[in-house]
Short mmCIF file of C-alpha atoms in Angstrom, two decimals:
data_model
loop_
_atom_site.label_atom_id
_atom_site.label_comp_id
_atom_site.label_asym_id
_atom_site.label_seq_id
_atom_site.Cartn_x
_atom_site.Cartn_y
_atom_site.Cartn_z
CA MET A 1344 142.02 131.03 67.18
CA CYS A 1345 143.75 133.22 64.60
CA ASP A 1346 142.07 134.89 61.68
CA ARG A 1347 143.90 134.21 58.39
CA ALA A 1348 146.66 132.13 60.03
CA LEU A 1349 147.09 128.54 58.88
CA PRO A 1350 147.89 125.62 61.21
CA GLY A 1351 151.69 125.37 61.53
CA GLU A 1352 152.31 128.87 60.15
CA ARG A 1353 154.62 131.15 62.15
CA PHE A 1354 153.90 134.86 62.48
CA ILE A 1355 154.27 137.91 64.80
CA GLY A 1356 151.57 139.74 66.78
CA ARG A 1357 150.51 142.63 68.98
CA VAL A 1358 148.11 142.67 71.93
CA THR A 1359 145.35 145.18 71.21
CA ARG A 1360 142.93 144.56 74.07
CA ARG A 1361 143.02 142.88 77.47
CA LYS A 1362 140.08 141.68 79.53
CA GLY A 1363 141.06 139.82 82.67
CA SER A 1364 143.14 136.87 81.56
CA TYR A 1365 141.78 137.15 78.04
CA ALA A 1366 143.48 139.27 75.42
CA GLU A 1367 142.74 140.06 71.80
CA VAL A 1368 145.96 139.98 69.85
CA ALA A 1369 146.74 141.58 66.54
CA PHE A 1370 150.09 139.89 66.30
CA ILE A 1371 152.01 137.37 68.41
CA SER A 1372 154.82 134.96 67.57
CA LEU A 1373 153.59 131.41 67.96
CA PHE A 1374 152.84 128.21 66.13
CA THR A 1375 149.09 128.03 65.55
CA SER A 1376 149.26 124.24 65.72
CA ALA A 1377 149.57 124.54 69.54
CA PRO A 1378 146.72 122.85 71.46
CA LEU A 1379 143.69 125.12 71.40
CA SER A 1380 143.17 124.95 75.15
CA PHE A 1381 146.56 126.58 75.70
CA ILE A 1382 145.85 129.61 73.53
CA HIS A 1383 144.01 132.48 75.23
CA TRP A 1384 144.08 135.05 72.46
CA THR A 1385 142.07 136.03 69.43
CA VAL A 1386 144.65 136.80 66.77
CA THR A 1387 144.61 138.93 63.63
CA LYS A 1388 147.53 138.19 61.34
CA VAL A 1389 149.55 141.03 59.81
CA GLU A 1390 152.75 139.39 58.56
CA THR A 1391 154.00 135.84 57.96
CA ILE A 1392 157.43 134.72 59.17
CA THR A 1393 157.31 131.14 57.94
CA PRO A 1394 154.45 130.05 55.65
CA HIS A 1395 152.60 126.77 55.97
CA TRP A 1396 154.19 123.94 54.01
CA ASP A 1397 150.85 123.11 52.34
CA LEU A 1398 150.14 126.64 51.14
CA VAL A 1399 148.29 126.77 47.78
CA ASP A 1400 146.98 129.52 45.52
CA ALA A 1401 143.38 130.36 46.39
CA PRO A 1402 141.25 130.16 43.21
CA CYS A 1403 138.86 132.90 44.37
CA GLU A 1404 139.92 136.50 43.71
CA TYR A 1405 138.15 137.63 46.91
CA ALA A 1406 139.81 135.09 49.20
CA PRO A 1407 142.33 137.55 50.73
CA TYR A 1408 139.52 139.88 51.84
CA CYS A 1409 136.28 137.92 52.15
CA GLY A 1410 135.34 136.40 55.49
CA GLY A 1411 133.72 133.35 53.93
CA CYS A 1412 136.56 131.05 52.85
CA LYS A 1413 139.40 131.74 55.24
CA THR A 1414 141.43 128.61 54.45
CA GLN A 1415 141.15 128.49 50.66
CA ASN A 1416 144.92 128.94 50.47
CA LEU A 1417 145.52 125.73 52.44
CA SER A 1418 145.46 122.37 50.68
CA TYR A 1419 142.26 120.47 51.36
CA GLU A 1420 144.13 117.54 52.90
CA SER A 1421 145.72 119.92 55.43
CA GLN A 1422 142.34 121.50 56.17
CA LEU A 1423 140.99 118.06 57.07
CA ARG A 1424 143.97 117.26 59.30
CA ALA A 1425 143.60 120.57 61.14
CA LYS A 1426 139.87 120.10 61.70
CA GLU A 1427 140.33 116.55 62.92
CA GLN A 1428 143.08 117.68 65.29
CA GLN A 1429 140.88 120.49 66.61
CA VAL A 1430 138.06 118.08 67.46
CA ARG A 1431 140.54 115.74 69.15
CA GLU A 1432 142.11 118.51 71.25
CA LEU A 1433 138.73 119.85 72.36
CA THR A 1434 137.48 116.39 73.24
CA ILE A 1435 140.53 115.82 75.45
CA HIS A 1436 140.95 119.26 77.06
CA VAL A 1437 137.34 120.49 77.23
CA GLY A 1438 135.48 117.18 77.25
CA ASN A 1439 137.92 115.62 79.72
CA PHE A 1440 138.23 112.37 77.78
CA SER A 1441 141.64 110.75 78.19
CA ASP A 1442 143.55 109.81 75.06
CA LYS A 1443 145.62 107.41 77.19
CA VAL A 1444 142.89 104.78 77.44
CA PRO A 1445 142.90 102.10 74.70
CA GLU A 1446 139.30 102.72 73.58
CA PHE A 1447 139.94 106.40 72.78
CA CYS A 1448 141.31 105.52 69.34
CA SER A 1449 138.19 103.53 68.50
CA ILE A 1450 135.92 106.35 69.77
CA MET A 1451 137.58 109.09 67.69
CA LYS A 1452 136.77 108.43 64.05
CA PRO A 1453 138.69 109.94 61.12
CA ILE A 1454 137.00 112.99 59.61
CA VAL A 1455 134.70 112.38 56.65
CA PRO A 1456 135.83 114.62 53.76
CA CYS A 1457 133.55 116.49 51.39
CA ASP A 1458 134.02 115.17 47.86
CA ILE A 1459 133.03 118.53 46.32
CA GLN A 1460 135.03 121.50 47.64
CA PHE A 1461 133.42 124.24 45.53
CA HIS A 1462 129.86 125.09 44.41
CA TYR A 1463 128.50 123.07 47.33
CA ARG A 1464 126.29 125.67 49.02
CA ASN A 1465 122.58 125.71 48.15
CA LYS A 1466 122.06 129.07 49.86
CA MET A 1467 123.99 132.35 49.79
CA GLU A 1468 122.97 135.67 51.26
CA PHE A 1469 124.46 138.87 49.86
CA SER A 1470 124.03 142.39 51.22
CA PHE A 1471 123.46 145.69 49.46
CA GLY A 1472 125.54 148.51 50.89
CA SER A 1473 125.96 152.24 50.43
CA LYS A 1474 129.68 151.99 51.30
CA LYS A 1475 131.88 149.74 49.22
CA TRP A 1476 134.79 148.18 51.10
CA LEU A 1477 138.11 148.50 49.28
CA PRO A 1478 141.48 146.86 49.97
CA LYS A 1479 144.31 149.16 51.05
CA GLU A 1480 145.91 149.26 47.62
CA LEU A 1481 142.70 150.73 46.11
CA LEU A 1482 141.82 153.23 48.84
CA GLY A 1483 143.28 156.10 46.79
CA GLU A 1484 140.78 155.57 43.96
CA LYS A 1485 137.96 158.08 44.00
CA GLN A 1486 134.48 156.60 44.26
CA VAL A 1487 131.65 158.88 43.14
CA GLY A 1488 127.89 158.44 43.01
CA ASN A 1489 126.69 154.90 42.47
CA GLU A 1490 130.28 153.64 42.32
CA LYS A 1491 130.26 153.65 46.13
CA TYR A 1492 127.38 151.16 46.15
CA ALA A 1493 128.13 147.49 46.63
CA LEU A 1494 126.42 144.11 46.47
CA GLY A 1495 128.33 141.31 48.11
CA LEU A 1496 129.50 140.17 51.52
CA HIS A 1497 130.24 142.22 54.61
CA ALA A 1498 133.95 142.87 55.01
CA PRO A 1499 135.24 141.15 58.18
CA GLY A 1500 134.86 143.49 61.14
CA PHE A 1501 132.58 145.96 59.34
CA PHE A 1502 128.80 145.95 59.69
CA ASP A 1503 128.46 148.98 57.40
CA LYS A 1504 130.88 148.16 54.56
CA VAL A 1505 130.32 145.57 51.85
CA LEU A 1506 132.91 143.83 49.69
CA ASN A 1507 131.51 143.86 46.17
CA VAL A 1508 131.31 140.30 44.81
CA ASP A 1509 130.56 139.43 41.18
CA LYS A 1510 130.98 135.67 41.56
CA CYS A 1511 131.11 133.26 44.50
CA LEU A 1512 132.78 129.88 44.06
CA LEU A 1513 130.69 128.34 46.84
CA GLN A 1514 127.30 128.67 45.12
CA SER A 1515 125.93 127.01 41.99
CA GLU A 1516 126.70 128.30 38.51
CA PRO A 1517 123.06 129.32 37.86
CA ALA A 1518 123.17 131.32 41.11
CA ASN A 1519 126.28 133.08 39.85
CA MET A 1520 124.44 133.86 36.60
CA VAL A 1521 121.70 135.56 38.62
CA LEU A 1522 124.24 137.48 40.72
CA ALA A 1523 126.04 138.67 37.58
CA ALA A 1524 122.77 139.74 35.94
CA ILE A 1525 121.77 141.82 38.96
CA GLN A 1526 125.25 143.32 39.32
CA ASP A 1527 125.06 144.33 35.68
CA CYS A 1528 122.09 146.65 36.11
CA TRP A 1529 121.02 147.46 39.66
CA ARG A 1530 123.19 150.58 39.92
CA ASP A 1531 121.71 152.06 36.72
CA SER A 1532 120.28 155.46 37.71
CA GLN A 1533 117.22 154.99 35.48
CA PHE A 1534 115.92 152.26 37.83
CA ASP A 1535 116.10 154.50 40.94
CA LEU A 1536 117.30 151.63 43.13
CA THR A 1537 119.21 152.55 46.28
CA PRO A 1538 120.99 150.33 48.81
CA TYR A 1539 119.91 150.50 52.44
CA ASP A 1540 122.16 152.66 54.61
CA VAL A 1541 122.58 151.20 58.11
CA HIS A 1542 123.45 154.61 59.58
CA SER A 1543 120.73 156.85 58.12
CA HIS A 1544 118.21 153.98 57.81
CA THR A 1545 117.31 155.08 54.32
CA GLY A 1546 117.38 153.20 51.04
CA PHE A 1547 115.43 150.32 49.50
CA LEU A 1548 117.57 147.21 48.80
CA LYS A 1549 118.79 145.30 51.88
CA HIS A 1550 119.72 141.75 50.92
CA LEU A 1551 119.77 139.32 48.01
CA MET A 1552 119.29 135.67 48.94
CA LEU A 1553 119.86 132.92 46.37
CA ARG A 1554 118.67 129.35 47.05
CA THR A 1555 119.30 126.34 44.80
CA GLY A 1556 117.10 123.26 44.80
CA ARG A 1557 116.18 120.43 42.45
CA ASN A 1558 113.07 119.60 40.49
CA VAL A 1559 112.02 116.23 41.91
CA GLU A 1560 110.68 115.04 38.54
CA THR A 1561 113.54 116.08 36.26
CA GLY A 1562 116.43 116.32 38.73
CA LEU A 1563 117.40 119.67 37.20
CA LEU A 1564 118.50 122.63 39.32
CA GLU A 1565 115.91 125.26 40.21
CA LEU A 1566 116.59 128.63 41.76
CA MET A 1567 114.78 130.91 44.18
CA VAL A 1568 115.74 134.60 44.26
CA ASN A 1569 114.68 136.57 47.33
CA PHE A 1570 114.98 140.35 47.47
CA VAL A 1571 114.85 141.74 51.01
CA THR A 1572 113.72 145.38 50.92
CA SER A 1573 112.83 148.08 53.42
CA SER A 1574 109.34 148.58 51.92
CA TYR A 1575 107.00 146.99 49.39
CA LYS A 1576 107.54 148.66 46.03
CA PRO A 1577 107.29 145.94 43.37
CA GLU A 1578 107.45 148.48 40.57
CA LEU A 1579 111.05 149.28 41.55
CA LEU A 1580 112.02 145.59 41.37
CA LYS A 1581 110.24 144.99 38.05
CA PRO A 1582 113.31 145.59 35.80
CA LEU A 1583 115.39 143.15 37.87
CA VAL A 1584 112.58 140.58 37.92
CA GLU A 1585 112.21 140.77 34.13
CA LYS A 1586 115.94 140.30 33.62
CA ILE A 1587 116.57 137.36 35.96
CA SER A 1588 113.32 135.53 35.17
CA ALA A 1589 114.78 134.96 31.69
CA ILE A 1590 117.38 132.62 33.26
CA PRO A 1591 115.86 129.11 32.81
CA GLU A 1592 116.76 127.84 36.29
CA VAL A 1593 114.92 130.72 38.03
CA VAL A 1594 111.49 129.39 39.07
CA SER A 1595 110.77 131.65 42.04
CA ILE A 1596 111.34 135.32 42.79
CA MET A 1597 110.29 136.47 46.26
CA ASN A 1598 110.24 139.78 48.10
CA ASN A 1599 110.62 139.83 51.87
CA VAL A 1600 109.79 143.25 53.32
CA ASN A 1601 111.73 144.10 56.48
CA THR A 1602 110.84 147.57 57.77
CA SER A 1603 112.99 147.30 60.92
CA VAL A 1604 116.39 148.97 61.26
CA GLY A 1605 118.00 145.60 62.02
CA ASN A 1606 120.11 143.61 59.58
CA THR A 1607 117.96 140.49 59.43
CA SER A 1608 116.91 139.02 56.09
CA VAL A 1609 113.60 137.70 57.42
CA GLY A 1610 110.75 139.99 56.51
CA GLU A 1611 107.49 140.82 58.28
CA GLU A 1612 105.71 140.34 54.97
CA GLU A 1613 106.47 138.13 51.97
CA TYR A 1614 105.33 138.49 48.37
CA THR A 1615 105.74 136.29 45.30
CA LEU A 1616 106.95 138.38 42.36
CA TYR A 1617 107.43 135.55 39.86
CA GLY A 1618 106.77 131.81 39.69
CA LYS A 1619 106.12 129.71 42.78
CA SER A 1620 106.70 130.47 46.47
CA THR A 1621 108.82 127.37 47.23
CA ILE A 1622 111.46 125.20 45.62
CA THR A 1623 112.10 121.52 46.30
CA GLU A 1624 115.05 119.34 47.25
CA MET A 1625 115.58 115.60 47.73
CA LEU A 1626 117.31 114.21 50.81
CA ARG A 1627 117.52 110.55 51.87
CA GLY A 1628 114.71 109.66 49.48
CA LEU A 1629 112.35 112.32 50.84
CA THR A 1630 111.09 115.50 49.18
CA PHE A 1631 111.37 118.80 51.03
CA GLN A 1632 109.72 122.08 50.12
CA ILE A 1633 111.94 125.07 50.86
CA SER A 1634 110.52 128.54 51.36
CA ALA A 1635 112.50 131.78 51.38
CA ASN A 1636 113.19 131.62 55.12
CA SER A 1637 113.25 127.84 55.67
CA PHE A 1638 116.20 126.26 57.39
CA PHE A 1639 117.74 123.52 55.26
CA GLN A 1640 121.21 121.99 55.34
CA THR A 1641 123.25 124.29 53.09
CA ASN A 1642 125.34 121.47 51.61
CA THR A 1643 122.76 119.05 50.23
CA ARG A 1644 125.20 116.49 48.88
CA GLN A 1645 127.16 116.24 52.14
CA ALA A 1646 123.90 116.27 54.12
CA GLU A 1647 123.16 112.90 52.49
CA VAL A 1648 126.38 111.61 54.05
CA LEU A 1649 125.67 113.28 57.40
CA TYR A 1650 122.13 111.92 57.69
CA LYS A 1651 123.22 108.41 56.72
CA LEU A 1652 125.76 108.51 59.57
CA ILE A 1653 123.05 109.77 61.95
CA GLU A 1654 120.77 106.90 60.90
CA ASP A 1655 123.59 104.42 61.49
CA CYS A 1656 124.25 105.86 64.97
CA ALA A 1657 120.54 105.81 65.83
CA GLY A 1658 120.57 102.08 65.17
CA LEU A 1659 116.81 101.77 64.76
CA ARG A 1660 115.71 98.14 64.55
CA GLY A 1661 113.24 98.97 61.80
CA ASP A 1662 110.37 96.98 63.30
CA GLY A 1663 108.36 100.12 64.08
CA SER A 1664 108.60 99.68 67.86
CA GLN A 1665 110.92 102.51 68.91
CA ILE A 1666 110.22 106.10 69.95
CA VAL A 1667 112.52 108.91 68.74
CA LEU A 1668 112.78 112.30 70.45
CA ASP A 1669 114.16 114.86 67.98
CA LEU A 1670 115.41 117.96 69.84
CA PHE A 1671 116.13 121.14 67.86
CA CYS A 1672 114.37 119.44 64.95
CA GLY A 1673 114.31 122.45 62.62
CA THR A 1674 112.17 121.63 59.59
CA GLY A 1675 112.10 117.97 60.58
CA THR A 1676 114.69 116.68 58.13
CA ILE A 1677 116.44 114.29 60.55
CA GLY A 1678 113.27 113.11 62.28
CA LEU A 1679 111.45 112.47 59.02
CA THR A 1680 114.31 110.38 57.65
CA LEU A 1681 114.14 108.24 60.82
CA ALA A 1682 110.33 108.03 60.92
CA ARG A 1683 110.27 105.30 58.29
CA ARG A 1684 111.90 102.89 60.77
CA ALA A 1685 110.39 104.22 64.03
CA LYS A 1686 107.07 103.86 65.83
CA HIS A 1687 106.81 107.61 66.32
CA VAL A 1688 109.01 110.72 66.17
CA TYR A 1689 108.46 113.69 68.48
CA GLY A 1690 110.24 116.87 67.36
CA TYR A 1691 110.75 120.13 69.24
CA GLU A 1692 111.92 123.44 67.78
CA VAL A 1693 111.71 127.10 68.86
CA VAL A 1694 111.16 128.66 65.40
CA PRO A 1695 107.45 128.66 64.46
CA GLN A 1696 108.14 128.81 60.70
CA ALA A 1697 110.40 125.76 60.95
CA ILE A 1698 107.63 123.79 62.70
CA SER A 1699 105.19 124.81 59.95
CA ASP A 1700 107.69 123.57 57.36
CA ALA A 1701 108.13 120.30 59.30
CA HIS A 1702 104.36 119.68 59.25
CA ARG A 1703 104.23 120.47 55.55
CA ASN A 1704 107.19 118.18 54.79
CA ALA A 1705 105.62 115.32 56.76
CA LYS A 1706 102.39 115.72 54.79
CA LEU A 1707 104.28 115.98 51.50
CA ASN A 1708 106.03 112.67 52.19
CA ARG A 1709 102.89 111.01 53.61
CA ILE A 1710 104.50 110.49 57.00
CA SER A 1711 101.87 110.27 59.73
CA ASN A 1712 104.00 109.00 62.64
CA ALA A 1713 105.74 112.31 63.37
CA THR A 1714 104.62 115.07 65.75
CA PHE A 1715 106.31 118.47 65.74
CA VAL A 1716 105.89 120.96 68.59
CA GLN A 1717 107.01 124.58 68.82
CA GLY A 1718 108.82 125.34 72.07
CA ASP A 1719 112.00 126.82 73.50
CA LEU A 1720 114.27 124.02 74.74
CA ASN A 1721 116.29 126.56 76.72
CA LYS A 1722 113.25 127.30 78.89
CA ILE A 1723 111.86 123.87 79.69
CA ASP A 1724 110.32 123.20 83.09
CA GLU A 1725 109.43 120.11 85.14
CA SER A 1726 106.44 119.39 82.89
CA PHE A 1727 108.60 118.84 79.82
CA GLY A 1728 108.40 115.19 78.88
CA ASN A 1729 104.79 114.69 79.98
CA ASN A 1730 103.50 114.92 76.41
CA PHE A 1731 105.48 112.07 74.90
CA PRO A 1732 106.42 108.52 75.96
CA LYS A 1733 109.94 107.73 77.09
CA PRO A 1734 112.10 107.65 73.96
CA ASP A 1735 114.42 104.84 72.98
CA ILE A 1736 116.63 107.25 71.07
CA VAL A 1737 117.21 110.99 71.49
CA ILE A 1738 118.53 113.10 68.60
CA SER A 1739 119.91 116.47 69.71
CA ASP A 1740 121.05 118.94 67.07
CA PRO A 1741 121.52 122.28 68.88
CA ASN A 1742 122.88 125.47 67.36
CA ARG A 1743 126.36 126.76 68.16
CA PRO A 1744 125.80 127.58 71.88
CA GLY A 1745 125.02 123.91 72.52
CA MET A 1746 122.52 122.64 75.07
CA HIS A 1747 121.24 124.60 78.07
CA MET A 1748 121.93 123.10 81.49
CA LYS A 1749 118.17 122.64 81.97
CA LEU A 1750 118.13 120.32 78.96
CA ILE A 1751 121.25 118.48 80.14
CA LYS A 1752 119.55 117.81 83.50
CA PHE A 1753 116.40 116.62 81.72
CA LEU A 1754 118.34 114.15 79.58
CA LEU A 1755 120.25 112.80 82.59
CA LYS A 1756 116.94 112.29 84.39
CA LEU A 1757 115.23 110.83 81.30
CA LYS A 1758 117.95 108.19 80.83
CA ALA A 1759 117.12 107.28 77.23
CA PRO A 1760 119.21 104.24 76.21
CA ARG A 1761 120.87 106.13 73.35
CA ILE A 1762 121.62 109.77 72.45
CA VAL A 1763 122.88 110.91 69.06
CA TYR A 1764 124.35 114.39 69.53
CA VAL A 1765 124.81 116.31 66.26
CA SER A 1766 126.95 119.43 66.71
CA CYS A 1767 128.08 122.33 64.55
CA ASN A 1768 130.47 123.60 67.27
CA PRO A 1769 133.07 121.12 68.58
CA ALA A 1770 133.83 123.33 71.61
CA THR A 1771 130.29 123.36 73.04
CA CYS A 1772 129.91 119.76 71.90
CA ALA A 1773 132.91 118.72 74.03
CA ARG A 1774 131.50 120.65 76.99
CA ASP A 1775 128.08 118.96 76.73
CA LEU A 1776 129.66 115.52 76.31
CA ASP A 1777 131.59 116.16 79.51
CA TYR A 1778 128.37 117.01 81.34
CA LEU A 1779 126.47 113.99 80.02
CA CYS A 1780 129.29 111.52 80.63
CA HIS A 1781 131.13 112.92 83.66
CA GLY A 1782 128.51 115.15 85.28
CA VAL A 1783 128.97 118.57 86.87
CA LYS A 1784 130.58 118.19 90.29
CA GLU A 1785 129.92 121.74 91.50
CA LYS A 1786 126.20 121.31 90.78
CA ASN A 1787 126.04 117.79 92.23
CA ILE A 1788 125.03 116.42 88.84
CA GLU A 1789 126.17 112.91 87.95
CA GLY A 1790 126.77 111.87 84.37
CA CYS A 1791 125.38 108.55 83.23
CA TYR A 1792 126.40 108.14 79.61
CA LYS A 1793 129.38 106.62 77.85
CA LEU A 1794 130.78 108.10 74.65
CA LYS A 1795 130.87 105.30 72.08
CA SER A 1796 131.91 107.20 68.96
CA LEU A 1797 132.69 110.71 67.74
CA GLN A 1798 132.61 111.27 64.00
CA PRO A 1799 133.74 114.63 62.54
CA VAL A 1800 132.24 115.50 59.16
CA ASP A 1801 133.48 118.28 56.89
CA MET A 1802 130.34 120.01 55.66
CA PHE A 1803 131.98 123.29 54.64
CA PRO A 1804 135.40 123.10 52.93
CA HIS A 1805 137.64 126.20 53.15
CA THR A 1806 135.93 127.32 56.37
CA PRO A 1807 136.74 126.54 60.03
CA HIS A 1808 133.32 124.96 60.60
CA ILE A 1809 133.06 121.29 61.58
CA GLU A 1810 130.06 119.03 62.14
CA CYS A 1811 130.32 116.19 64.65
CA ILE A 1812 128.09 113.17 65.22
CA CYS A 1813 128.44 111.69 68.71
CA LEU A 1814 126.91 108.44 69.91
CA LEU A 1815 126.28 108.09 73.63
CA GLU A 1816 124.90 105.02 75.36
CA LEU A 1817 123.55 104.75 78.87
CA SER A 1818 126.10 103.37 81.31
CA ASP A 1819 125.10 100.03 82.88
CA PRO A 1820 124.91 101.27 86.50
CA CYS A 1821 122.49 104.04 85.47
CA SER A 1822 120.15 101.91 83.40
#
């Protein structure tokens, strides 16, 4: 609830905005280890009174300013304890599950740590900016000409200012080599490269996306570089392409052209400037092709752990008799890993490109018992469910807003024996678990599931993000 404050740290604050009973606070004296449901402020820390007892030196030079790794200065063991406590508090206070009952301890599993805390991300997106963000102590320095340009990450709270980053400890070393090579030359006036200005809507370079995969035959790292530009001018990118293509790990250089004034990195057109148009990655024994705009779990190594836990929760018998419904299936990674032990997998996803990738990945792995359909699960009607048999197991992996009430009602009517809910937001996860298990009294909706286990998984060390795998089984009276 507090930016830059560590659990257990004591500090002072100031209310800056009120809205009904909700207030944004710049500084307030409290212990941030208080139960989350009792805190009704968003807090920005200015000064520390008493530091956290597990404070450590952050190894990244940008940690005090960058919005990416907000807890790098907290020991990893303390990060895990705080995340586990957050999931527990939300499950109790939002999900309305009592911690007084004996089975609660067996339901709440200890968080699964990530054995690699740095260089774990296979994808990083950097922005080009015409206004470099500077910390207060450097604001007096005069920036002229190209010195005002930046390539890095948006400073927290600023859509138009970019913190210049020469190296990111979350991405692979070859990706950092590419970033350094581009930083070394893109401001050179002889190349006539300009960053996109979000105010005047002029300029050429918008984003730099770096993706790391693996060659399935050699196991060696391979890199995709994607330049997002406001127009298609390959001659301007040629000097950069020539420089970074000399790095052995670079096997693909793409150019997404986004002519809109928005800040998205997905282009209306895509061009291959060097090498191939996709890279590959291995996950749970399957091969996945990754394009510039494909969704893929950004921590491949920990995704192996996550997907193994999902498989265990699914509990497929392996005799090829069970139907799996894979909601929010993305590029089909979860469904395809389960297809080997299922009769058939039916996947639904709103993003057309993700469905195309799912079909391609199924074909690549010679999986014929998986069907992927493009559709918005937030807009389902009474006909949803007519195109597939009743599933034995439902996998639901929604984005941060969680599941729409329409989908909750469908699942309660469907009454599949088992639901595996995979969540990237423990708050909306707790809310949806409450609906599925306890119902919604004001809407006359009865819940009919029992929460059997809740497993937090740390996918992203040094960030507040938590993944949860929840197993729900149909209650006996509802079956």
